[in-house]
Short mmCIF file of C-alpha atoms and ligand atoms in Angstrom, two decimals:
data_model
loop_
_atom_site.label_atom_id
_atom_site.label_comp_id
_atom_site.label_asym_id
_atom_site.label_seq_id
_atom_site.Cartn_x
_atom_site.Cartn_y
_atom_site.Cartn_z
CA UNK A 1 28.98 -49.90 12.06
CA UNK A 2 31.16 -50.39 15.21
CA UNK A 3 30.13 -52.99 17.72
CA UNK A 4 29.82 -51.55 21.15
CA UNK A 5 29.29 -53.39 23.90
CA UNK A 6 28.19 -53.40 27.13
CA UNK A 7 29.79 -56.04 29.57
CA UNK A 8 27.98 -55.89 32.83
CA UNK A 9 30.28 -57.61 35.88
CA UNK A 10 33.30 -56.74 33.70
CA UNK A 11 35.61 -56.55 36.83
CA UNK A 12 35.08 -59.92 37.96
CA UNK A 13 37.14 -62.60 36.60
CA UNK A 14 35.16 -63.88 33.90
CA UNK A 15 34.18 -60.30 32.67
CA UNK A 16 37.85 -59.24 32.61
CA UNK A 17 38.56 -61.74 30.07
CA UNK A 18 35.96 -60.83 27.96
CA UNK A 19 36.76 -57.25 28.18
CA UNK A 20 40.55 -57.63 27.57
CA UNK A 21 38.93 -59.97 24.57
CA UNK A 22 37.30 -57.75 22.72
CA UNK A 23 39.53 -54.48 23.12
CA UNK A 24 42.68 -56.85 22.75
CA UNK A 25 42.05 -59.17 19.75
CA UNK A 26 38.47 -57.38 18.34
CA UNK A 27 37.13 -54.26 17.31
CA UNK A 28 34.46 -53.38 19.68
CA UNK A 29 34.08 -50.13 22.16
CA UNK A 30 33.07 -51.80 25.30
CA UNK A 31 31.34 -50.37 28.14
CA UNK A 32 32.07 -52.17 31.69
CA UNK A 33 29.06 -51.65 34.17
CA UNK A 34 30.09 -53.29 37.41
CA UNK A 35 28.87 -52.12 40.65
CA UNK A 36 32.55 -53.25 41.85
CA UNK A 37 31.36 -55.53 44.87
CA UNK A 38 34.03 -57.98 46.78
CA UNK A 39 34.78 -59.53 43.27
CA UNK A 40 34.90 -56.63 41.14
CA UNK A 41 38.73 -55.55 40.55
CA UNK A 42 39.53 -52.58 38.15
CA UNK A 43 43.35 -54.09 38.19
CA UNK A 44 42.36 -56.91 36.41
CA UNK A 45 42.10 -54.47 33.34
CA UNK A 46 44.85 -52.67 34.13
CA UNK A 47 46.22 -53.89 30.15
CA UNK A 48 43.19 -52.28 28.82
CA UNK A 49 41.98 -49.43 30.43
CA UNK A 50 43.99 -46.68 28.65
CA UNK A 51 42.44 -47.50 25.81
CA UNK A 52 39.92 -45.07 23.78
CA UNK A 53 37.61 -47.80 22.77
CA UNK A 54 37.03 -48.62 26.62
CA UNK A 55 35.06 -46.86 29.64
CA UNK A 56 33.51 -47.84 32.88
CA UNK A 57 30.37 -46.95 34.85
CA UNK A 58 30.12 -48.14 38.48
CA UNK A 59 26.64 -48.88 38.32
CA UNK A 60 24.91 -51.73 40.24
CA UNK A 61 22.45 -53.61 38.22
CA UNK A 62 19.54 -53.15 40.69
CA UNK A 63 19.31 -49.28 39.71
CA UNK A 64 17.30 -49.24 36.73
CA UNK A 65 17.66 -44.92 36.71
CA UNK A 66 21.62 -45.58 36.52
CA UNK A 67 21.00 -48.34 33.96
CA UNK A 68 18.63 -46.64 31.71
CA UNK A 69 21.18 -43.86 31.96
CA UNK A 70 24.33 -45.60 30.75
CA UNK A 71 21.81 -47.33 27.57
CA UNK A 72 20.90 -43.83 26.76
CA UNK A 73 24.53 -42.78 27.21
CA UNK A 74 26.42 -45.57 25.58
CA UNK A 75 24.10 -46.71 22.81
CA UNK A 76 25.15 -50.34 22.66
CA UNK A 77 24.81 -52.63 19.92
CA UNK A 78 24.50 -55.26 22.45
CA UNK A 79 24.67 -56.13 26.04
CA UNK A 80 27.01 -59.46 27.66
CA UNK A 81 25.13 -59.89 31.35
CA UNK A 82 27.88 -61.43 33.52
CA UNK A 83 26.99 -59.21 36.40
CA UNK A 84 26.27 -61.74 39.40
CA UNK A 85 26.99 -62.92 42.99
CA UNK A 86 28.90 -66.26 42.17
CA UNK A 87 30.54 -68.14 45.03
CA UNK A 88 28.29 -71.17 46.10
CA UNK A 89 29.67 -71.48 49.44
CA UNK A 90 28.75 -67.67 50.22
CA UNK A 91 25.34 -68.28 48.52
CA UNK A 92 24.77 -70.83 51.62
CA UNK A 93 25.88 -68.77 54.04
CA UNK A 94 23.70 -65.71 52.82
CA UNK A 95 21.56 -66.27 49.88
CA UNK A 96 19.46 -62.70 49.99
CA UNK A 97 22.53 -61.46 47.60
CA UNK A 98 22.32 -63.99 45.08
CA UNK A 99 18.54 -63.47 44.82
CA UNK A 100 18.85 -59.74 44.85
CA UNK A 101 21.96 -59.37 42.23
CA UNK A 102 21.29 -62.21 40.05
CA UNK A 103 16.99 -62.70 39.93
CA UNK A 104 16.21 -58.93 41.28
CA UNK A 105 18.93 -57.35 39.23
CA UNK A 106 18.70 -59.48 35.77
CA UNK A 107 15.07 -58.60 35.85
CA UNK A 108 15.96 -54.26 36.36
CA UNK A 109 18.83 -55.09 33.71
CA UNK A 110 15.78 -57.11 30.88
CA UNK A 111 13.72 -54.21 32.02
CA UNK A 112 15.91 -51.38 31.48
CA UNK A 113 17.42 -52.90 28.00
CA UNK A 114 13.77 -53.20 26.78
CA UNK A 115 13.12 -50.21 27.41
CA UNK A 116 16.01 -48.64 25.25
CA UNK A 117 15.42 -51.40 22.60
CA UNK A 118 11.92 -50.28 21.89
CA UNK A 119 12.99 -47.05 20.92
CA UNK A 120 15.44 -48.08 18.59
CA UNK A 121 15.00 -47.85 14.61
CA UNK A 122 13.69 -51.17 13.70
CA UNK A 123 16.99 -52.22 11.89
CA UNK A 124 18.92 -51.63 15.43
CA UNK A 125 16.34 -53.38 17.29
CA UNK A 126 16.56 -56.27 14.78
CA UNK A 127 20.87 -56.47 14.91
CA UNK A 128 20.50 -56.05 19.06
CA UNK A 129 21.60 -58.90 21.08
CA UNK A 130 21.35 -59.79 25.16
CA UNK A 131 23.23 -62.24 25.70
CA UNK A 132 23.04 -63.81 29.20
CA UNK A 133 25.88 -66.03 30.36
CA UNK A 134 24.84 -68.61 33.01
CA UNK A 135 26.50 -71.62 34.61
CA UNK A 136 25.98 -75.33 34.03
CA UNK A 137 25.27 -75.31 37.30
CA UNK A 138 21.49 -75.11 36.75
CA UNK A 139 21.16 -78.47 35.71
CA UNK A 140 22.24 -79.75 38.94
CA UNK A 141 23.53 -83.17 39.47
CA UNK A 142 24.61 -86.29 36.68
CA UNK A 143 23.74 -89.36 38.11
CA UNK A 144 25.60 -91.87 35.64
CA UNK A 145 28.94 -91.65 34.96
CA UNK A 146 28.69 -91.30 30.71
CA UNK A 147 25.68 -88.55 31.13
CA UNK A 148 26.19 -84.99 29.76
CA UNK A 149 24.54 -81.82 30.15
CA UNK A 150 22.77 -80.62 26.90
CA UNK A 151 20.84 -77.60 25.88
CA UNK A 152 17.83 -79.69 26.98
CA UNK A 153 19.00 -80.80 29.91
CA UNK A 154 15.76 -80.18 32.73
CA UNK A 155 17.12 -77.92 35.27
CA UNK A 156 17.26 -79.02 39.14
CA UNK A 157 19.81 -76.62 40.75
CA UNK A 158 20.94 -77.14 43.89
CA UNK A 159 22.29 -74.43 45.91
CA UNK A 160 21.08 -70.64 46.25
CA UNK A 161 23.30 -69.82 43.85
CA UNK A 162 22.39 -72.21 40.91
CA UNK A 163 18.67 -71.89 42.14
CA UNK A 164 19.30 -67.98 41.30
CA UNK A 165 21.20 -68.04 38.23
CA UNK A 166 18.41 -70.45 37.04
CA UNK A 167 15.49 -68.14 37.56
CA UNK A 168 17.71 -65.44 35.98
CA UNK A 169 17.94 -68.11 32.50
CA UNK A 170 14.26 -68.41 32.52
CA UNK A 171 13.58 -64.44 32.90
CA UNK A 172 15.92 -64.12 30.21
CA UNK A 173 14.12 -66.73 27.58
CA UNK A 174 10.46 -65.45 28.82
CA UNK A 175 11.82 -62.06 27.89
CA UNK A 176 12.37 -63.37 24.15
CA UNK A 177 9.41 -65.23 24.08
CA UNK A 178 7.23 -62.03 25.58
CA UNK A 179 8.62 -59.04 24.37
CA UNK A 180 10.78 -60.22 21.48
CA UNK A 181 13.83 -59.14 22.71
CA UNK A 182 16.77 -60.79 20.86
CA UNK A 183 18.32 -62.97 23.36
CA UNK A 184 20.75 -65.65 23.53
CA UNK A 185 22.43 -67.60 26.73
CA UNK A 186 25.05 -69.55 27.17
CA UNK A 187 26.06 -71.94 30.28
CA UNK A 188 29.40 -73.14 30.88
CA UNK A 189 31.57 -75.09 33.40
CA UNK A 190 33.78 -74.44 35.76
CA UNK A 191 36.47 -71.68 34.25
CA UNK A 192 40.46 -71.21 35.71
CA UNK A 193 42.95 -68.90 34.81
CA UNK A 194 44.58 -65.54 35.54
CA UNK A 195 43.09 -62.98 37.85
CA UNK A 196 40.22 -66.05 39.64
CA UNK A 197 39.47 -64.70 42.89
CA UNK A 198 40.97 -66.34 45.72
CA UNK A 199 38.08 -67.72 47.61
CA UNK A 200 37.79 -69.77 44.00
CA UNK A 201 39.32 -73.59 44.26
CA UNK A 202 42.27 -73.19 41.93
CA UNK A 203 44.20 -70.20 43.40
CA UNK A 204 42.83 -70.80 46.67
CA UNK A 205 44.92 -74.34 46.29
CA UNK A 206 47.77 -72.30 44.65
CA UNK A 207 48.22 -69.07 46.99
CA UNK A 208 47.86 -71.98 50.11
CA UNK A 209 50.39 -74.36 48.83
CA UNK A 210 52.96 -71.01 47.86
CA UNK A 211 52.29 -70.14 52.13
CA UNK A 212 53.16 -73.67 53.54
CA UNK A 213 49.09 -73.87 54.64
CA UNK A 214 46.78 -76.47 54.68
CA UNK A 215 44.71 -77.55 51.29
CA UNK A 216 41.26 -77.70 51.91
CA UNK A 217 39.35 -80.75 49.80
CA UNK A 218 35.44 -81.06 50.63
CA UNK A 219 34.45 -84.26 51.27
CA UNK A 220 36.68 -87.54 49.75
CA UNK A 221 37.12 -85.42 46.33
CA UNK A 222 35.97 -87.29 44.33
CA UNK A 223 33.25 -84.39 43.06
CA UNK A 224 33.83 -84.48 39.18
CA UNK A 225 34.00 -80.76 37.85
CA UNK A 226 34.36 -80.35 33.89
CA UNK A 227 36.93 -77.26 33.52
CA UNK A 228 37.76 -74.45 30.90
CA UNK A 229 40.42 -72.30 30.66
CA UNK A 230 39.06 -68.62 31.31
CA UNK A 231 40.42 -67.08 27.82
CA UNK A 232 38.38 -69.86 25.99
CA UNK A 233 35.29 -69.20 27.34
CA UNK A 234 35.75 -65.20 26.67
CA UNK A 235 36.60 -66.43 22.93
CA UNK A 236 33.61 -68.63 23.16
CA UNK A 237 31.39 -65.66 24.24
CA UNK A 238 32.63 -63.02 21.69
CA UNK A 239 31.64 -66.08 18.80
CA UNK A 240 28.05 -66.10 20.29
CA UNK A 241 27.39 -62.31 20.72
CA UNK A 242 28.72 -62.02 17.10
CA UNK A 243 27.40 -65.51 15.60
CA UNK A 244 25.14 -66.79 17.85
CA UNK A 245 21.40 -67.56 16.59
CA UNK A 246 18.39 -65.40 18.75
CA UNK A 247 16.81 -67.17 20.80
CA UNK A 248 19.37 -70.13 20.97
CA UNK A 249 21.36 -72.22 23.99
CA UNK A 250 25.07 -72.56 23.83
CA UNK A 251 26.85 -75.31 26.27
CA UNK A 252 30.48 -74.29 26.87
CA UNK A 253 32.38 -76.83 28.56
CA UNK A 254 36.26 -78.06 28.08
CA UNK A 255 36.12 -81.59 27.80
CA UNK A 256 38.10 -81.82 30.97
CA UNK A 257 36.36 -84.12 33.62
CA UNK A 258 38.60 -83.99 36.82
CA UNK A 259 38.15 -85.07 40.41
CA UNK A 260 38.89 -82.42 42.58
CA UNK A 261 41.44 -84.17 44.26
CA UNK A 262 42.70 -84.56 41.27
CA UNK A 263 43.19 -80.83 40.38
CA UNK A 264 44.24 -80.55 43.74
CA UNK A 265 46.66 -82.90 43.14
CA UNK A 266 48.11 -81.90 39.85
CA UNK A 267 48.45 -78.22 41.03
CA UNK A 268 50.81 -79.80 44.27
CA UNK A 269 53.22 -81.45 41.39
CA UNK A 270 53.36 -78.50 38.99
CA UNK A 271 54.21 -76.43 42.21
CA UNK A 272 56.99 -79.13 42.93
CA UNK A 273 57.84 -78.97 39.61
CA UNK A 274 57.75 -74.80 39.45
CA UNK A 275 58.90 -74.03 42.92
CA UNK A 276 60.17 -76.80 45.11
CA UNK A 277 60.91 -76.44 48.52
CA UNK A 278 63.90 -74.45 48.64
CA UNK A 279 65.11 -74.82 52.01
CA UNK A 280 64.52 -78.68 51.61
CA UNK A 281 65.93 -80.62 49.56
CA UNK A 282 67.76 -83.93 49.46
CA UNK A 283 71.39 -83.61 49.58
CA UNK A 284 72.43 -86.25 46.64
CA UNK A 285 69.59 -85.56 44.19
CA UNK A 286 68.69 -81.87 44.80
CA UNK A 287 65.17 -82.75 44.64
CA UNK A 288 62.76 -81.03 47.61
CA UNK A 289 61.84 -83.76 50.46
CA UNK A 290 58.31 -82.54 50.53
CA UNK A 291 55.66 -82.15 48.41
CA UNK A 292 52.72 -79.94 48.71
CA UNK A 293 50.75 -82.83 48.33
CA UNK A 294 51.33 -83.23 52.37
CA UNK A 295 49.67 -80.13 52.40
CA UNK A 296 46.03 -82.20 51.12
CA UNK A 297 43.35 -81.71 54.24
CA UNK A 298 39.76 -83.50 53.63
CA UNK A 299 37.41 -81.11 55.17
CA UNK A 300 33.07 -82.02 56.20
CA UNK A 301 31.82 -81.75 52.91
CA UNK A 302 29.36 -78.66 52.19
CA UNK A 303 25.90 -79.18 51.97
CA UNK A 304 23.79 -79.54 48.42
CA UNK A 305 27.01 -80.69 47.09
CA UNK A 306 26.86 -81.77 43.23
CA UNK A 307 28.93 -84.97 42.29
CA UNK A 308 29.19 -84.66 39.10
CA UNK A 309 28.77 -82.24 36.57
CA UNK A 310 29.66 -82.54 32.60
CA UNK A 311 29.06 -80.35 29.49
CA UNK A 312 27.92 -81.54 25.84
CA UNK A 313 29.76 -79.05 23.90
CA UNK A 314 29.13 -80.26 20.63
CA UNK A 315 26.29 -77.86 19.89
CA UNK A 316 28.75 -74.78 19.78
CA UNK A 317 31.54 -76.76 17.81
CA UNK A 318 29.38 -77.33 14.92
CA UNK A 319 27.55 -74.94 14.72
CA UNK A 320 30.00 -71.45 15.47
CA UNK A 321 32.85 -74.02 14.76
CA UNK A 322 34.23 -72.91 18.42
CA UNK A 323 36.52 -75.31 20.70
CA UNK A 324 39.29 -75.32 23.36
CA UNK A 325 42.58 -74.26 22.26
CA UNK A 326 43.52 -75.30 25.88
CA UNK A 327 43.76 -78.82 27.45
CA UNK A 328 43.43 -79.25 31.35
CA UNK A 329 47.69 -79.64 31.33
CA UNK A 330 47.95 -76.51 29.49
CA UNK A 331 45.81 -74.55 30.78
CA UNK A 332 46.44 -75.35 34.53
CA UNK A 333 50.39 -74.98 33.81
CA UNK A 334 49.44 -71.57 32.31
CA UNK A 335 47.27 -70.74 35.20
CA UNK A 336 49.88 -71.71 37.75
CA UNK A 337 52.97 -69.31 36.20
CA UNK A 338 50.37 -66.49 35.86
CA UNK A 339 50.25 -66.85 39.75
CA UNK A 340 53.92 -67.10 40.15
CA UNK A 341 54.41 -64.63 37.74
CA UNK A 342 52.13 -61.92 38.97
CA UNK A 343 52.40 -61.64 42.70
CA UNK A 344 51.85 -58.50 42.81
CA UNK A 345 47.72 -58.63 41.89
CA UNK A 346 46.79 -61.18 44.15
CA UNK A 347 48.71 -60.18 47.63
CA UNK A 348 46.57 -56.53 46.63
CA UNK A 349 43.71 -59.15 46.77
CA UNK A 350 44.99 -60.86 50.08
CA UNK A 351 45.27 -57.04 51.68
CA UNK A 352 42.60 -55.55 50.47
CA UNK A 353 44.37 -52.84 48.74
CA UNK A 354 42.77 -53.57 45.26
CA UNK A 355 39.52 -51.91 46.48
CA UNK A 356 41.06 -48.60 47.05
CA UNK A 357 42.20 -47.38 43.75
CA UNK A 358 44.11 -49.11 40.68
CA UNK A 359 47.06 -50.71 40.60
CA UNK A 360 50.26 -48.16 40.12
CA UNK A 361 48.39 -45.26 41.70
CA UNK A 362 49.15 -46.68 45.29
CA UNK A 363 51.22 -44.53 47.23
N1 LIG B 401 33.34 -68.76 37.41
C1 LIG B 401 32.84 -69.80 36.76
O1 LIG B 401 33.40 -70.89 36.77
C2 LIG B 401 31.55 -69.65 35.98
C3 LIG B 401 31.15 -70.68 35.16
C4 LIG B 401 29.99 -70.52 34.38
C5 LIG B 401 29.27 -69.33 34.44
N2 LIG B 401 29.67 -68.34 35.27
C6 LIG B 401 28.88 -67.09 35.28
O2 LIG B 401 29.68 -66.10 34.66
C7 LIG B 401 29.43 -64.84 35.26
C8 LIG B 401 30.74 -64.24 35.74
O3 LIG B 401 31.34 -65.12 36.70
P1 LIG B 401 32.70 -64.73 37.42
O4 LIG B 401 33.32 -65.97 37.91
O5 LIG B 401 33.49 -63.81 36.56
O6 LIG B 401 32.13 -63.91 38.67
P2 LIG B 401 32.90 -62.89 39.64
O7 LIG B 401 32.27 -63.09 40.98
O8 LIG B 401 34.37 -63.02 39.49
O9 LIG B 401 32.51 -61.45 39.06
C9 LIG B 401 31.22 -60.92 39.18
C10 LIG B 401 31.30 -59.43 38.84
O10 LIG B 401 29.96 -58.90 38.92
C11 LIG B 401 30.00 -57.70 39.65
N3 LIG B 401 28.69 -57.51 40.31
C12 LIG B 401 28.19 -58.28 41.32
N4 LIG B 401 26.98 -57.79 41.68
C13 LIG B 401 26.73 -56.74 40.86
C14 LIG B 401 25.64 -55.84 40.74
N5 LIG B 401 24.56 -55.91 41.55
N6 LIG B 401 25.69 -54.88 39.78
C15 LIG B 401 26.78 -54.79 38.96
N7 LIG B 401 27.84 -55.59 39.06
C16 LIG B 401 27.81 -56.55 40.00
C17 LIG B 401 31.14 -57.86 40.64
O11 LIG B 401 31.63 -56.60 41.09
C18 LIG B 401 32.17 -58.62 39.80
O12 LIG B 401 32.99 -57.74 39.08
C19 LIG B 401 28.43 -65.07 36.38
O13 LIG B 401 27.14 -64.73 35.90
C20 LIG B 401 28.53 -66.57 36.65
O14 LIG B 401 27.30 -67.07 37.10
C21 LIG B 401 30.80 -68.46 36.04
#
């Protein structure tokens, strides 16, 4: 039997990978179901979208008529929910969002799947899978400095958006434990890559540095954020839809503690490295005078914010025998030539153009 797959929020940046995953390197038909908000971008899966084994619905997750729709459409062997509002700063400034997309619309999404499982033939309801990707986030803040986040970690979120991605986890296991419906969910830290949004840290750093503006860092920096490279997690995914045990938690985390500064700073000397300062350089060595590190600006810290957060992978590793191919170096070197190499995706971003149609069809 073919796998097919629904991917909801498969234009976002997280979604994409997956998507480009399993057309590029699997078997699966995938469906994408994105309601293409802000940080939905069809050019993102530009690679893929030709292809026979992939379609897309614009469908917003809060429409259970358009969702039961698709199901009955579709006919998916199972569902990845990545579908969610997911920048913390604009969950402060305007939480209703966050609650409405990721509790209000996880809950029409459970709803509407359970619906479409119960009529299946009991050996398709028994192969089904939901699987619900969440954030480590949830678990809020490490006090000590050796800590890790496990699968039984207590939550304590702290912002609107954590606070909302954790009531969305705990629909998603009550659903299991209620109705039966096979469920797993994974959380994971803090992914970079290709096509990140630029309101995101990483190429919000990069795309600044490139224009010669300042570098915002909240606070002193010193916020510890464990990272993964974007194409691991969407490996790591694709092993727990296919592998994963029902009912079961999956930690996905890098092994890549970093300050911020720090990844602040290391992006400054792979840009000196990549594309020094033309226009000025010292005479006898060739080498540019400045660095982009003069371009660091410490900015009032936000409110709620975590200090620390770090992921005990292990559980994942041993048991789906899944770990990073990439280390922070690699990874952020990768990350940084994908932005040098691809201007032409994120100044669309910058002008808005990638909301009006995909990339190649502009006049
Ligand atoms: N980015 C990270 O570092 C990270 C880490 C761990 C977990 N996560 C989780 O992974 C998932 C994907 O994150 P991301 O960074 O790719 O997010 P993103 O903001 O880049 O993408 C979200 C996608 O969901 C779509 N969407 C938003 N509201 C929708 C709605 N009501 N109906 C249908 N589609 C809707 C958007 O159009 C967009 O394509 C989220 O659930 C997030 O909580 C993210």
């Amino acid at each position: 039997m073919v796998g097919k797959i629904i991917v909801t929020g498969g234009a976002g940046f997280i979604g994409s990978a997956v998507v480009r995953h399993l057309i590029n390197n699997m078997d699966f038909e995938v469906a994408n179901l994105d309601k293409l908000t802000y940080a939905g971008n069809l050019d993102s899966l530009a690679s893929v979208s030709d292809s026979p084994r992939y379609r897309f619905y614009q469908v917003d997750i809060c429409d259970a008529p358009a969702l039961d729709a698709v199901l009955a459409e579709f006919k998916p062997t199972a569902v990845m929910h990545l579908a969610a509002e997911s920048h913390v700063d604009r969950s402060i400034d305007g939480p209703a969002d966050f609650i409405q997309t990721n509790i209000v619309g996880t809950y029409t999404l459970l709803e509407s799947v359970r619906r479409y499982w119960n009529g299946l033939a009991e050996e398709s309801k028994a192969a089904f899978r939901f699987h619900h990707i969440s954030t480590d986030e949830v678990y809020g803040d490490l006090e000590g400095t050796e800590d890790l986040f496990t699968e039984t970690t207590s939550y304590a979120p702290s912002s609107p958006y954590s606070a909302s991605k954790a009531s969305s986890d705990h629909l998603v296991r009550a659903w299991q434990r209620t109705y039966g419906l096979p469920v797993l969910v994974t959380n994971c830290s803090n992914n970079y890559g290709p096509y990140h949004f630029p309101e995101k840290l990483i190429p919000h750093v990069i795309l600044n540095a490139l224009a010669g503006k300042p570098l915002p860092v909240y606070g002193d920096g010193s916020q510890i954020r464990d990272w993964l490279y974007v194409e691991d997690h969407a490996r790591a995914l694709c092993e727990v839809v296919s592998r994963g045990v029902v009912g079961e938690t999956y930690n996905i985390g890098g092994h890549n503690e970093k300050r911020n500064l720090q990844v602040v700073e290391t992006i400054c000397d792979l840009l000196d490295e990549l594309v020094p300062g033309a226009d000025d350089r010292d005479e006898r060595t060739g080498r540019p005078h400045r660095s982009y590190r003069e371009l660091i600006t410490f900015v009032k810290d936000r409110p709620g914010h975590d200090r620390r957060y770090a992921i005990d992978a292990s559980k994942i590793e041993r048991e789906l025998g899944w770990k990073p191919e990439e280390t922070f170096e690699t990874g952020l070197r990768k990350t940084v030539q994908w932005y040098l190499d691809n201007r032409n995706w994120w100044q669309r971003v910058l002008s808005g153009d990638y909301r009006l149609g995909r990339l190649g069809e502009q006049a």
